[in-house]
Amino acid sequence: MSETDMKLVVVGAAGRMGQTLIRIVHATAGVRLHAAIERSNSPFIGRDAGELAGLGPIGIPVTDKPLEAFVEAEGVLDFTAPAATVEFAGLAAQARIVHVIGTTGCSADDEAKIRAAARHARVVKSGNMSLGVNLLGVLTETAARALSPADWDIEILEMHHKHKVDAPSGTALLLGEAAAKGRRIGLAEHAVKVRDGHTGPRPQGTIGFATLRGGSVVGEHSVILAGEGETVTLSHSATDRSIFARGAVAAALWGRSQKPGFYSMLDVLGLN
Ligand SMILES: NC(=O)C1=CN([C@@H]2O[C@H](COP(=O)(O)OP(=O)(O)OC[C@H]3O[C@@H](n4cnc5c(N)ncnc54)[C@H](OP(=O)(O)O)[C@@H]3O)[C@@H](O)[C@H]2O)C=CC1
Ligand SMILES: O=C(O)C1=N[C@H](C(=O)O)C[C@H](O)C1
């Protein structure tokens, strides 16, 4: 441990990603765990964060006092839920720290509040923090630009574990945005997220989404470009949540030297 280590808070510490983040922060040079936060009345309050994450005791108890933790820290890693993330964005802005947001399923109103908080905090937000998926986004944009909507249909397929609560996934939407950017169209006006019953033929130029849920799948995404007599499939498989946690820690370290603002993983990875 060194004096210059970036002090990070993990919120949602008992969650699937929270536990992974605690393990990755513990194992990464240049950062250290400052505090671990869960919601008030969580059964995990008072438990040692290291024990929760399977590391053994590290002397950091889980608390429900985010602001106390943020004012003494330099960054927060947040993979929780939309309402919690909006609240943490306000607190991170008060504390003027880096807020790395992996939470998906945020509404337009949530997004506006987070962007307002980014006037004071350095916010890095992405539906997927892995290098592989962000590269897939760049490839998707290129393919969508190259293949005319008159001849090629774009469909995005995703599968996740049975506990996931939002759909389509944040990653599927990120890939949809990349495809829409390649075609120079807006995703909101062209997305088809549900098909059921007599749908009629596929409207040209739409971007379709299909969602599968089951078991313990960490994250599977495919972008299918379907033409007459041929398809191009670009895909990514996540087999371990540590890819997201490593990306989040890299984002925090990158954000440390940025001005307040709203950034994405493309900025962090130099892919923008
Ligand atoms: N961008 C990316 O790369 C990735 C994003 N994600 C996203 O991260 C989010 C979390 O995923 P996952 O870890 O699987 O979910 P979990 O449900 O396992 O974890 C979320 C944790 O946040 C806690 N939490 C909720 N509200 C608060 C609050 N107000 N204060 C403190 N803690 C709170 C939950 O507590 P409780 O159970 O009591 O509600 C839970 O422990 C999802 O939106 C998911 O889509 C996941 C992986 C990668
Ligand atoms: O909830 C998850 O687990 C994941 N969520 C993110 C998403 O919505 O795309 C990222 C990853 O695929 C895992």
PDB file of C-alpha atoms and ligand atoms in Angstrom, residues 11-18 37-39 42 79-81 84 87-88 101-104 126-130 161 164 166 241 244, ligand 1:
ATOM      1  CA  VAL A  11     -21.268   0.863  -3.189  1.00  0.00           C
ATOM      2  CA  GLY A  12     -23.595  -2.120  -3.440  1.00  0.00           C
ATOM      3  CA  ALA A  13     -20.743  -4.024  -1.767  1.00  0.00           C
ATOM      4  CA  ALA A  14     -22.686  -7.229  -1.161  1.00  0.00           C
ATOM      5  CA  GLY A  15     -23.923  -7.559  -4.755  1.00  0.00           C
ATOM      6  CA  ARG A  16     -22.490  -9.784  -7.505  1.00  0.00           C
ATOM      7  CA  MET A  17     -20.460  -6.888  -8.909  1.00  0.00           C
ATOM      8  CA  GLY A  18     -19.796  -5.316  -5.494  1.00  0.00           C
ATOM      9  CA  ILE A  37     -21.465   0.692   1.360  1.00  0.00           C
ATOM     10  CA  GLU A  38     -24.790  -1.129   1.380  1.00  0.00           C
ATOM     11  CA  ARG A  39     -28.340   0.155   1.815  1.00  0.00           C
ATOM     12  CA  SER A  42     -29.124  -4.422   4.772  1.00  0.00           C
ATOM     13  CA  PHE A  79     -22.910  -1.079  -9.859  1.00  0.00           C
ATOM     14  CA  THR A  80     -26.188  -0.882  -7.966  1.00  0.00           C
ATOM     15  CA  ALA A  81     -29.676   0.157  -9.161  1.00  0.00           C
ATOM     16  CA  ALA A  84     -29.391   4.394  -5.804  1.00  0.00           C
ATOM     17  CA  GLU A  87     -28.574   9.419  -5.157  1.00  0.00           C
ATOM     18  CA  PHE A  88     -24.853   8.516  -5.227  1.00  0.00           C
ATOM     19  CA  ILE A 101     -21.237   4.071 -13.015  1.00  0.00           C
ATOM     20  CA  GLY A 102     -21.923   0.571 -14.339  1.00  0.00           C
ATOM     21  CA  THR A 103     -25.589   0.513 -13.294  1.00  0.00           C
ATOM     22  CA  THR A 104     -27.941  -0.201 -16.219  1.00  0.00           C
ATOM     23  CA  SER A 126     -21.015   2.747 -19.528  1.00  0.00           C
ATOM     24  CA  GLY A 127     -23.419  -0.141 -20.031  1.00  0.00           C
ATOM     25  CA  ASN A 128     -20.339  -2.339 -20.239  1.00  0.00           C
ATOM     26  CA  MET A 129     -16.897  -1.645 -18.749  1.00  0.00           C
ATOM     27  CA  SER A 130     -15.014  -4.396 -20.603  1.00  0.00           C
ATOM     28  CA  HIS A 161     -28.427 -14.802 -15.814  1.00  0.00           C
ATOM     29  CA  LYS A 164     -31.044  -9.646 -14.169  1.00  0.00           C
ATOM     30  CA  ASP A 166     -33.546  -4.808 -16.843  1.00  0.00           C
ATOM     31  CA  ARG A 241     -17.309 -10.504 -13.938  1.00  0.00           C
ATOM     32  CA  PHE A 244     -16.134  -5.353 -15.747  1.00  0.00           C
TER      33      PHE A 244
HETATM   34  N1  LIG B   1     -21.598  -1.740 -16.890  1.00  0.00           N
HETATM   35  C1  LIG B   1     -21.119  -2.965 -16.662  1.00  0.00           C
HETATM   36  O1  LIG B   1     -20.019  -3.338 -17.128  1.00  0.00           O
HETATM   37  C2  LIG B   1     -21.906  -3.900 -15.811  1.00  0.00           C
HETATM   38  C3  LIG B   1     -23.087  -3.476 -15.277  1.00  0.00           C
HETATM   39  N2  LIG B   1     -23.789  -4.265 -14.420  1.00  0.00           N
HETATM   40  C4  LIG B   1     -24.965  -3.650 -13.814  1.00  0.00           C
HETATM   41  O2  LIG B   1     -24.662  -3.398 -12.442  1.00  0.00           O
HETATM   42  C5  LIG B   1     -25.860  -3.449 -11.675  1.00  0.00           C
HETATM   43  C6  LIG B   1     -25.691  -4.406 -10.517  1.00  0.00           C
HETATM   44  O3  LIG B   1     -25.552  -5.718 -10.993  1.00  0.00           O
HETATM   45  P1  LIG B   1     -25.342  -6.954  -9.988  1.00  0.00           P
HETATM   46  O4  LIG B   1     -24.117  -6.743  -9.160  1.00  0.00           O
HETATM   47  O5  LIG B   1     -25.471  -8.180 -10.803  1.00  0.00           O
HETATM   48  O6  LIG B   1     -26.648  -6.780  -9.067  1.00  0.00           O
HETATM   49  P2  LIG B   1     -26.860  -7.188  -7.538  1.00  0.00           P
HETATM   50  O7  LIG B   1     -28.327  -7.101  -7.304  1.00  0.00           O
HETATM   51  O8  LIG B   1     -26.135  -8.462  -7.244  1.00  0.00           O
HETATM   52  O9  LIG B   1     -26.107  -6.012  -6.719  1.00  0.00           O
HETATM   53  C7  LIG B   1     -26.593  -4.728  -6.527  1.00  0.00           C
HETATM   54  C8  LIG B   1     -26.259  -4.343  -5.106  1.00  0.00           C
HETATM   55  O10 LIG B   1     -26.555  -2.956  -4.907  1.00  0.00           O
HETATM   56  C9  LIG B   1     -27.226  -2.847  -3.672  1.00  0.00           C
HETATM   57  N3  LIG B   1     -27.991  -1.629  -3.558  1.00  0.00           N
HETATM   58  C10 LIG B   1     -29.173  -1.314  -4.118  1.00  0.00           C
HETATM   59  N4  LIG B   1     -29.592  -0.101  -3.716  1.00  0.00           N
HETATM   60  C11 LIG B   1     -28.640   0.369  -2.881  1.00  0.00           C
HETATM   61  C12 LIG B   1     -28.493   1.560  -2.120  1.00  0.00           C
HETATM   62  N5  LIG B   1     -29.411   2.546  -2.145  1.00  0.00           N
HETATM   63  N6  LIG B   1     -27.386   1.720  -1.351  1.00  0.00           N
HETATM   64  C13 LIG B   1     -26.447   0.757  -1.326  1.00  0.00           C
HETATM   65  N7  LIG B   1     -26.538  -0.413  -2.006  1.00  0.00           N
HETATM   66  C14 LIG B   1     -27.616  -0.597  -2.772  1.00  0.00           C
HETATM   67  C15 LIG B   1     -28.092  -4.100  -3.618  1.00  0.00           C
HETATM   68  O11 LIG B   1     -28.606  -4.334  -2.334  1.00  0.00           O
HETATM   69  P3  LIG B   1     -30.034  -5.099  -2.177  1.00  0.00           P
HETATM   70  O12 LIG B   1     -29.809  -6.483  -2.684  1.00  0.00           O
HETATM   71  O13 LIG B   1     -30.322  -4.990  -0.717  1.00  0.00           O
HETATM   72  O14 LIG B   1     -31.011  -4.330  -3.033  1.00  0.00           O
HETATM   73  C16 LIG B   1     -27.093  -5.142  -4.090  1.00  0.00           C
HETATM   74  O15 LIG B   1     -26.266  -5.580  -3.029  1.00  0.00           O
HETATM   75  C17 LIG B   1     -26.977  -3.815 -12.675  1.00  0.00           C
HETATM   76  O16 LIG B   1     -27.597  -2.634 -13.127  1.00  0.00           O
HETATM   77  C18 LIG B   1     -26.203  -4.486 -13.812  1.00  0.00           C
HETATM   78  O17 LIG B   1     -26.868  -4.442 -15.028  1.00  0.00           O
HETATM   79  C19 LIG B   1     -23.368  -5.515 -14.079  1.00  0.00           C
HETATM   80  C20 LIG B   1     -22.213  -6.004 -14.605  1.00  0.00           C
HETATM   81  C21 LIG B   1     -21.390  -5.253 -15.520  1.00  0.00           C
END
